[in-house]
Every structure is written in structure tokens, then in C-alpha cells.
mmCIF file of C-alpha atoms in Angstrom:
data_model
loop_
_atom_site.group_PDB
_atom_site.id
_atom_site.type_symbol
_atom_site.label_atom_id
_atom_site.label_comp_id
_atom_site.label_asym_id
_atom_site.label_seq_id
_atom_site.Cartn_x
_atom_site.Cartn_y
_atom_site.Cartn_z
ATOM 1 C CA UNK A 13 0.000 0.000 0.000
ATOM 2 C CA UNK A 14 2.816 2.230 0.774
ATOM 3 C CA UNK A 15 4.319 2.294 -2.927
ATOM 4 C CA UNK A 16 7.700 3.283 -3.432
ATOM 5 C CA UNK A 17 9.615 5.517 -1.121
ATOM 6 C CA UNK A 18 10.367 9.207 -1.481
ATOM 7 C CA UNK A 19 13.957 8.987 -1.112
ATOM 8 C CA UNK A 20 16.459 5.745 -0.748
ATOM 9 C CA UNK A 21 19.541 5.686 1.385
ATOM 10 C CA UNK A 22 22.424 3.135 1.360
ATOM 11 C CA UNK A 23 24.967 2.266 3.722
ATOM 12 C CA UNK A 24 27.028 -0.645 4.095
ATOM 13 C CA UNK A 25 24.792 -3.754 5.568
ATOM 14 C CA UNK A 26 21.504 -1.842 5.074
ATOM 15 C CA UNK A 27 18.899 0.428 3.090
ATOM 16 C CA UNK A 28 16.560 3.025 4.510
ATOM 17 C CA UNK A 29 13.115 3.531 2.661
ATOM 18 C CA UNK A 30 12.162 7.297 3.743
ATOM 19 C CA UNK A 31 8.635 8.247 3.124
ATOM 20 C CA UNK A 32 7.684 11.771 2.093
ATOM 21 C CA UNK A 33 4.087 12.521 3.229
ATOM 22 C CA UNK A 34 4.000 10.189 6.276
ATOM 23 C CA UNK A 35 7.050 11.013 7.914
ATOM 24 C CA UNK A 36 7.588 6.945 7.886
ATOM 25 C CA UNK A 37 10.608 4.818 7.246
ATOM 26 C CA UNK A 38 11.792 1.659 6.699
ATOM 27 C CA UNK A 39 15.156 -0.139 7.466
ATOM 28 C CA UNK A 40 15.777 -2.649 5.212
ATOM 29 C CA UNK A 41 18.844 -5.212 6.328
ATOM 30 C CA UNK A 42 21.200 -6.237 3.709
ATOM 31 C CA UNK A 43 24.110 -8.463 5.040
ATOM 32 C CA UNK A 44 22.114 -11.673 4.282
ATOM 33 C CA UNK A 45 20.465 -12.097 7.534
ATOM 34 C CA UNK A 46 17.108 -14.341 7.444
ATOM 35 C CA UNK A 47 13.761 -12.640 8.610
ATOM 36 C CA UNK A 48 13.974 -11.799 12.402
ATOM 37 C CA UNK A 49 12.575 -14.610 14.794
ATOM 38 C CA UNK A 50 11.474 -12.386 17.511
ATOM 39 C CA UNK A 51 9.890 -9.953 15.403
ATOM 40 C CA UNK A 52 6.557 -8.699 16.429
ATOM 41 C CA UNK A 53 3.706 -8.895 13.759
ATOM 42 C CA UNK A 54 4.094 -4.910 12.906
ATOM 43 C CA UNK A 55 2.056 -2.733 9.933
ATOM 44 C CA UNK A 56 4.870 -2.412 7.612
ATOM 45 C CA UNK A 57 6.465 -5.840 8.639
ATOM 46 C CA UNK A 58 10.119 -7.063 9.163
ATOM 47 C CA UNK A 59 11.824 -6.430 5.712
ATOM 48 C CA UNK A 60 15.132 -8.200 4.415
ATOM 49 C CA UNK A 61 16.850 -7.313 1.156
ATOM 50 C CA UNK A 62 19.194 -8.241 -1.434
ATOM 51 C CA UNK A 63 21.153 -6.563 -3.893
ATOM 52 C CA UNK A 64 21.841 -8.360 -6.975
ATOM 53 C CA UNK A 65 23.162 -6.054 -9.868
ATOM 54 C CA UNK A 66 21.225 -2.721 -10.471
ATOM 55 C CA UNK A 67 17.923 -4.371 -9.023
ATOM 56 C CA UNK A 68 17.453 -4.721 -4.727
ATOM 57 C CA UNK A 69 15.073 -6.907 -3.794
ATOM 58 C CA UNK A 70 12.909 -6.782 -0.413
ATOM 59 C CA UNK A 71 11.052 -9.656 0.981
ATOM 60 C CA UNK A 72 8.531 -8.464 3.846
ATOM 61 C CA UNK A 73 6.842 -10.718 5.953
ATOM 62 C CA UNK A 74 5.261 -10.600 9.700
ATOM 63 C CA UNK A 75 2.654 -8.017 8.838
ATOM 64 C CA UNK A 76 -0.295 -7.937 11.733
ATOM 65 C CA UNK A 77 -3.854 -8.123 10.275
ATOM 66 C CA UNK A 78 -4.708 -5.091 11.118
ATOM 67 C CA UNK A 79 -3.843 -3.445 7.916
ATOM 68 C CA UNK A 80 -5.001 -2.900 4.375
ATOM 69 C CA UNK A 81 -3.620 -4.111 1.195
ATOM 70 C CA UNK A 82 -4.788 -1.155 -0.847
ATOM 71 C CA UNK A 83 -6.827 2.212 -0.183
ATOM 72 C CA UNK A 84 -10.184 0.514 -0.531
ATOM 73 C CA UNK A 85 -9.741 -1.637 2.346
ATOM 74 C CA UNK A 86 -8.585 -4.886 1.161
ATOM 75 C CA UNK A 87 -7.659 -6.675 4.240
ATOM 76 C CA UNK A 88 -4.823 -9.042 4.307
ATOM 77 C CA UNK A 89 -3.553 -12.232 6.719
ATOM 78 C CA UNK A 90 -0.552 -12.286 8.587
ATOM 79 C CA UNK A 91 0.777 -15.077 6.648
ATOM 80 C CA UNK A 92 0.896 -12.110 3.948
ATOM 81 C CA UNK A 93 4.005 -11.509 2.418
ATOM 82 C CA UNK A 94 5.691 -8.954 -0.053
ATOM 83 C CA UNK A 95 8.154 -9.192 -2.557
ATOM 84 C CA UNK A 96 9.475 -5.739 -3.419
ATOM 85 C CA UNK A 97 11.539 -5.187 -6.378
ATOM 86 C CA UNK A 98 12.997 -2.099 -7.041
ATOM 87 C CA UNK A 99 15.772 -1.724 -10.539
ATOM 88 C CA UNK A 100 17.420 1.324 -11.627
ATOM 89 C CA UNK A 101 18.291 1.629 -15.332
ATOM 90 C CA UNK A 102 20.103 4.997 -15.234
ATOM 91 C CA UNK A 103 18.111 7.660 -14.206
ATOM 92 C CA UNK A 104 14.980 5.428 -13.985
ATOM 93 C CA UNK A 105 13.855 3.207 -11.105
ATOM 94 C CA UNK A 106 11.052 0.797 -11.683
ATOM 95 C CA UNK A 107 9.260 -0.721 -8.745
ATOM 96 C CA UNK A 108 7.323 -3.534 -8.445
ATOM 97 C CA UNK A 109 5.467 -5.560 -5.580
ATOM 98 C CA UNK A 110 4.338 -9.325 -5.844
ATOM 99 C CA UNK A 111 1.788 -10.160 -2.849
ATOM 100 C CA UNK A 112 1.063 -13.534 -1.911
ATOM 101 C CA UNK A 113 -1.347 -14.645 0.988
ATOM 102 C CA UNK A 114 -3.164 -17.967 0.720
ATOM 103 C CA UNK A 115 -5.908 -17.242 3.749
ATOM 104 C CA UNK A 116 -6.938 -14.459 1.366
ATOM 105 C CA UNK A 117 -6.017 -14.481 -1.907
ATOM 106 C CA UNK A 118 -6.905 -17.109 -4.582
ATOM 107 C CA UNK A 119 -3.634 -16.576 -6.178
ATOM 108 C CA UNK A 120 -0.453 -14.076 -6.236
ATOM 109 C CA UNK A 121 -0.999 -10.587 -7.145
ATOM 110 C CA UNK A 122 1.665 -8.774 -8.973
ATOM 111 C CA UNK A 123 0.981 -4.933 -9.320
ATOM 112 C CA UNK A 124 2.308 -3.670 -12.591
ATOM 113 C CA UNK A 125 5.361 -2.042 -12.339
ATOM 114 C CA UNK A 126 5.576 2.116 -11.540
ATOM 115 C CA UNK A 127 8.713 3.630 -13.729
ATOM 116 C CA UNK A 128 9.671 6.599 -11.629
ATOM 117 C CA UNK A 129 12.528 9.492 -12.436
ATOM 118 C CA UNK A 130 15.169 10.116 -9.746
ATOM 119 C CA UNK A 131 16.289 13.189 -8.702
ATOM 120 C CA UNK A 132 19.750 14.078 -7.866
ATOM 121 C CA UNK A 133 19.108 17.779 -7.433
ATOM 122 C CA UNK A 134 19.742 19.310 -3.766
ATOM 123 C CA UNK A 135 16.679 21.417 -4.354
ATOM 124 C CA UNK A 136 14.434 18.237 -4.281
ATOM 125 C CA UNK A 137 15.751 17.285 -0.589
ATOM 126 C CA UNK A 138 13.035 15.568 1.498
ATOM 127 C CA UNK A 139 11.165 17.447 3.687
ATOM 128 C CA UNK A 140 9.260 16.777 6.567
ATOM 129 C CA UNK A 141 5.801 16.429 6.162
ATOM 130 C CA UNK A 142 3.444 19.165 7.750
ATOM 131 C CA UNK A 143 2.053 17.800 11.015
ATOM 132 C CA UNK A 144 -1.831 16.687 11.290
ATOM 133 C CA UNK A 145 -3.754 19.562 12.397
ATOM 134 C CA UNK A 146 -7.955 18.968 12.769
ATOM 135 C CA UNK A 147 -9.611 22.086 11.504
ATOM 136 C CA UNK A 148 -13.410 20.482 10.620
ATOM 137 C CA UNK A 149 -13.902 19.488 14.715
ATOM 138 C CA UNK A 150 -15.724 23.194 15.076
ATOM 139 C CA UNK A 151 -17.906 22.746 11.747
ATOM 140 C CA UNK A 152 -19.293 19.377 12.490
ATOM 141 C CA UNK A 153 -22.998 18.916 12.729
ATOM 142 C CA UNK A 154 -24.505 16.458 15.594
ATOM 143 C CA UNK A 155 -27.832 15.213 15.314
ATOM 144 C CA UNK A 156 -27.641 15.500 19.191
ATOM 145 C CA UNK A 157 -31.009 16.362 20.329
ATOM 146 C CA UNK A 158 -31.102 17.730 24.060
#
């Protein structure tokens, strides 16, 4: 559901997925440990990766079932899991995601690959998103009748 992030970082052992408009990140292992034994089901999961030429690969399982698959609603297991593949041909990164969960899904689901451009430009730094301020609260109609 979360798509491709804003901005990738890459240090030795690991990735970070940084997500513009959430404020969100992920931390993406990738020394070729396995999926973390202790991990507590979580929304976005417990991620591994691999790098393997110009393409990483991220394989996400332990998701809670509290979630959504997409924005209508579609609700997933917790034996879902994610394959993430993201391959930069120059300036171009293409991302896809493969979703497999047999307590909900017939079969797998592979979402059709997003092309995106990256950006190498200082002027197109991340920023942090605005915070969450409720400004309907004082406009909202009750049909409480007193």
C-alpha cells in the first residue's frame, strides 16, 4: 500500500526507505540475515533485502492483520508476504510488488510495475511532512437532540 519511497539511502549492511508525506521509514537489512525470529507482527512488517546487480530486492513478511492491502480496504492475513523489487536503469527506477497470501487471496498478485525518475538535485531534498492539524472538529454537525 505504501508504494515506493520518497527517497532511498544506502549504507554498508543496510537500506533506509524514507517516506515523504507520512514522515515513515523503513530499514531494510542487507548483510544476508534471514527474517527476524522475535519480530513482532508490525504494519509495515520485518523487511530483508538483497542486492543483486542494479535491481534490490525486499522480501517483507510478519505483517499484523490489522492493515489494508490497498486504499479501498482490502484486508490481508498475517501469513501475507511482499516481494518488493525495485531496478534502476540509469536515471529510472522501476518498482514492483508481488503479494502472496493464501488465507486471502486465490492466487499471487503482482501490481504492474511504476517507472519513476530520480532526482539528484539538492533542491528536491526531502522534507518533513506538515504535522496533522484537525480544523473540521468546530464545523461538524450532531444530530444530538437535548
Amino acid at each position: 500500500r505504501m508504494g515506493p519511497p520518497s527517497q532511498i539511502v544506502q549504507t554498508p549492511g543496510q537500506v533506509v526507505f524514507l517516506y515523504g508525506a507520512s514522515n515513515l521509514f523503513r530499514v531494510i537489512p542487507t548483510d544476508g540475515r534471514p527474517h527476524r525470529a522475535d519480530a513482532d507482527p508490525s504494519y509495515m512488517g520485518d523487511s530483508v533485502g538483497r542486492i543483486e546487480g542494479t535491481t534490490l530486492t525486499v522480501d517483507v513478511a510478519n505483517f499484523n492483520d490489522d492493515t489494508w492491502l490497498g486504499s479501498d480496504g482490502y484486508f490481508p492475513s498475517e501469513k501475507m508476504r511482499v516481494i518488493e523489487r525495485l531496478t534502476r536503469n540509469g536515471d529510472v527506477l522501476t518498482y514492483q510488488a508481488t503479494v502472496e497470501d493464501p488465507e486471502v487471496l486465490a492466487k499471487t498478485w503482482v501490481q504492474p510495475a511504476r517507472q519513476l525518475k530520480l532526482s539528484t538535485s539538492k533542491a528536491d531534498a526531502l522534507l518533513e511532512a506538515p504535522p496533522c492539524v484537525e480544523h473540521d472538529a468546530p464545523h461538524i454537525v450532531s444530530l444530538d437532540h437535548h
